[in-house]
Structures are given as C-alpha cells and as structure tokens.
C-alpha cells in the first residue's frame, strides 16, 4: 500500500512543470553538484518505489502461480489415487468417456463347463494380480481356487480341488478370493463351509480358519490391508483386521430390507481410498455407497427409485468404481455391463449385448468385475464358465 502511494502521489512521479521550474529557479544559482544531487534524488524517488512495487507484484504472481500449481498437483494426485486400492489397480485414469473394445478375449476357462484344468464351473469372484501377471478365480462349482497366468491355456489349482468337504484342506463352493496385502496368503470365502479361510501361497498345506460361522460372499481389501467381508446371511458388511475377534459394521446390519440402512443379499463390494464401501445390493436392484462411519447408505445407482419410478437396474452382481466415481455394474438379467455416472440419470451399456450368448461380444449372467493396471475390464462370464477381457480402447 505504502509503495503504491509513493508511486501515485509523489510529486516526483507526476511532475508539475511549474513547480519544477520554480525549483529549478531556486537551485539555479547553486553549484551544479546540487542539481546533480536533485536529479539523483528524483531518480531514486521514482525508481525505488516502482522497483519495490514491481518486485512485490512479481512475488505475488509467483506465489499465486505456485498456489495454482500446487492445487493442480493436489487435484491430479487426488484424481490419480482417488480410489486407489487393491481393487482398483488401474494406473490409466478411467473417466465417463472411456470405451472398451466390444469383442473380448477369454483369459480363463471358455472350454465348456467342467473340472479339467482348462475349464471352470460357475466361477464367481476374481482377483487380478498385475505384479504376478495372474488371475485368481473362485471356481465355485469345482470347489477350488485356480490361478491362471496371463496368456495361459490352463489354470493351476492353488486351493481346494478334488472333492468338496469341510476338512481344513478342502473347500465347498468358494465364492471369492483375494490376496492379503503382502500377497503371502489367499483369503477365501469358503461359502459352503460358512467360513473365511486363509491359505498360504507357499505351502498349500498351511490353512487357517479366520472366521468360522460366516456366510461370506464378497471380499475386498483397503489400502490399510483391512478386509471387508459381506455377511450374506446377516445382510451386512464388516471391516475386519486379522487377529480381531469381531469386525466393525460398515454397511447394512439392520435386517433384510430396502431402507437406506438395509441391504438385501449383497453381492460384490468395492472399497475406495477413503474406505467408502459400494455394495451391489442384489435383490434391491441398486448400488449403495456407505461412506466411512455412515449409519445409512447413499443410493448411488440408479439415482431415483420409488414405487412410481422403479429401478432400471436389474439384479446387480458385480460392482467396481473408476477414478472419477463412475460405477460399473454387471446386470445379471440384461447380460451387459452398465456404467452409471454420478451426473447421469441412467446407466449406459459399456460392454455386452442385451441378448445372452457365448460369442466374444456376449455375456451370460455376468458377475464380478475387475480392472487391471492398464484399465482392461475383466468380467466373470459365469454362465459361459469363462473370464472375459475387454481391452481398453485408448483411441
Ligand atoms: C487383456 O488384453 C490386453 C490387451 O490385449 C492384454 O495386454 C492383457 O494382458 C490381457 N489380459 C490377460 C489377463 O491376458
Ligand atoms: C487331488 O487328487 C489327486 C489324485 O488323487 C492327488 O494327486 C492330488 O494331490 C489331490 N489334490 C489335492 C489338492 O488334494
Ligand atoms: C470415523 O470414526 C473414527 C472413530 O470414531 C474417527 O476417528 C474417524 O475420524 C471417523 N472418520 C470419518 C471419515 O468420519
Ligand atoms: C424422482 O422421480 C419422481 C417420479 O418419477 C419425480 O417426481 C422426481 O422429481 C424425481 N426426483 C429427482 C431428484 O429426479
């Protein structure tokens, strides 16, 4: 402020010719030294404040540029890691305009329903391990967990197999599998045995029952390494740390129903960076989002459902969320994958045809979904006993 006054109001800056003339008269007879001194003084009065103003202005501009840059960096950071967790591996930012090639390649199964190593039988959950270039599959009706290397023609049994049973080394109708944070163990929903089981990747004889008596259906892991387990029978989702007896309720838990604090047969769950839990609320034909510590969910897809306005989402089984909050849902009734954008009233189909079928563009009873690090979309094509890879279309 003071600098501005100096510049705008100083007589030296807006010189009045008459006054200057007077001053000149006054000093005319004095030594030329005085004149020189005066000129220097005038110069200083003009130059110094102006310089200070300019420097300050430059500083201000620099600061605001820095602020903007920092903001952009933070925004970018948020966008990049917005929903980063072990479920959303993609490093490609996926937004509401992203497309996938309509014709998929089969990355596991696809050789009919059966128990050979190149077959699957009603697969449910998948876990894509980009680091190890492999996919783990809960091969439900084969009572086993199989691992398919990317590009392989056969799977490898990594848990269960042979006959189903309730011995520790057996599985019965497993519906989901994930790896723990250190990727040392498989965590398996051993659904038919009503238990959550931990299975060493190094030593297939090393199993441990983590939670007995739970009809576990879906599993997720957050960026702290905590597990999220949907308890199908109790219509709730819990967050659970290894070593703890009890989990913490994070969604549902108010009995079976369609109120916002209830769920009805939760299928796939997805956890974002902020530990919000998205639930494919199967019987209610909707996807609910439960933010951390919430006591009820938010209806995120479809946006507006009432008795007059029935849901256009039919029996969602799979749900994943991209970096920009778009929700991808597998619609088991319509055999395609829909994207529900936060600002859209209706979902749009991204892959699959409305007609079920088994060609490369079709799906039959699609289930769980996953992205890989490159943004390719994997769909459990349960009715065709195969896992489909829809390549991201970056053109
Ligand atoms: C899916 O397709 C993409 C593009 O062809 C490929 O890079 C990726 O490895 C495939 N995934 C698997 C599991 O084979
Ligand atoms: C399954 O059975 C085969 C043949 O009986 C046996 O060699 C194999 O070890 C068994 N696998 C498991 C995981 O028990
Ligand atoms: C959730 O609750 C915990 C424990 O009360 C608290 O520390 C945390 O800040 C809460 N988080 C949010 C996002 O409300
Ligand atoms: C929801 O749908 C009802 C019935 O069609 C309509 O009256 C209402 O305006 C809609 N609300 C919003 C927020 O779109």
PDB file of C-alpha atoms and ligand atoms in Angstrom, residues 303-306 308-309 345, ligand 4:
ATOM      1  CA  UNK A 303     -30.302 -42.142  -8.641  1.00  0.00           C
ATOM      2  CA  UNK A 304     -34.012 -42.048  -8.192  1.00  0.00           C
ATOM      3  CA  UNK A 305     -36.004 -45.126  -7.328  1.00  0.00           C
ATOM      4  CA  UNK A 306     -39.512 -45.168  -5.912  1.00  0.00           C
ATOM      5  CA  UNK A 308     -43.649 -44.825  -9.184  1.00  0.00           C
ATOM      6  CA  UNK A 309     -40.160 -44.908 -10.591  1.00  0.00           C
ATOM      7  CA  UNK A 345     -29.845 -40.276 -14.554  1.00  0.00           C
TER       8      UNK A 345
HETATM    9  C1  LIG B   4     -37.690 -38.864  -8.989  1.00  0.00           C
HETATM   10  O1  LIG B   4     -38.749 -39.484  -9.713  1.00  0.00           O
HETATM   11  C2  LIG B   4     -40.035 -38.966  -9.381  1.00  0.00           C
HETATM   12  C3  LIG B   4     -41.087 -39.813 -10.095  1.00  0.00           C
HETATM   13  O2  LIG B   4     -40.777 -40.021 -11.449  1.00  0.00           O
HETATM   14  C4  LIG B   4     -40.075 -37.496  -9.789  1.00  0.00           C
HETATM   15  O3  LIG B   4     -41.320 -36.937  -9.469  1.00  0.00           O
HETATM   16  C5  LIG B   4     -38.955 -36.744  -9.037  1.00  0.00           C
HETATM   17  O4  LIG B   4     -38.920 -35.407  -9.487  1.00  0.00           O
HETATM   18  C6  LIG B   4     -37.618 -37.389  -9.303  1.00  0.00           C
HETATM   19  N1  LIG B   4     -36.603 -36.755  -8.457  1.00  0.00           N
HETATM   20  C7  LIG B   4     -35.407 -36.412  -8.910  1.00  0.00           C
HETATM   21  C8  LIG B   4     -34.499 -35.800  -7.889  1.00  0.00           C
HETATM   22  O5  LIG B   4     -35.045 -36.595 -10.049  1.00  0.00           O
END
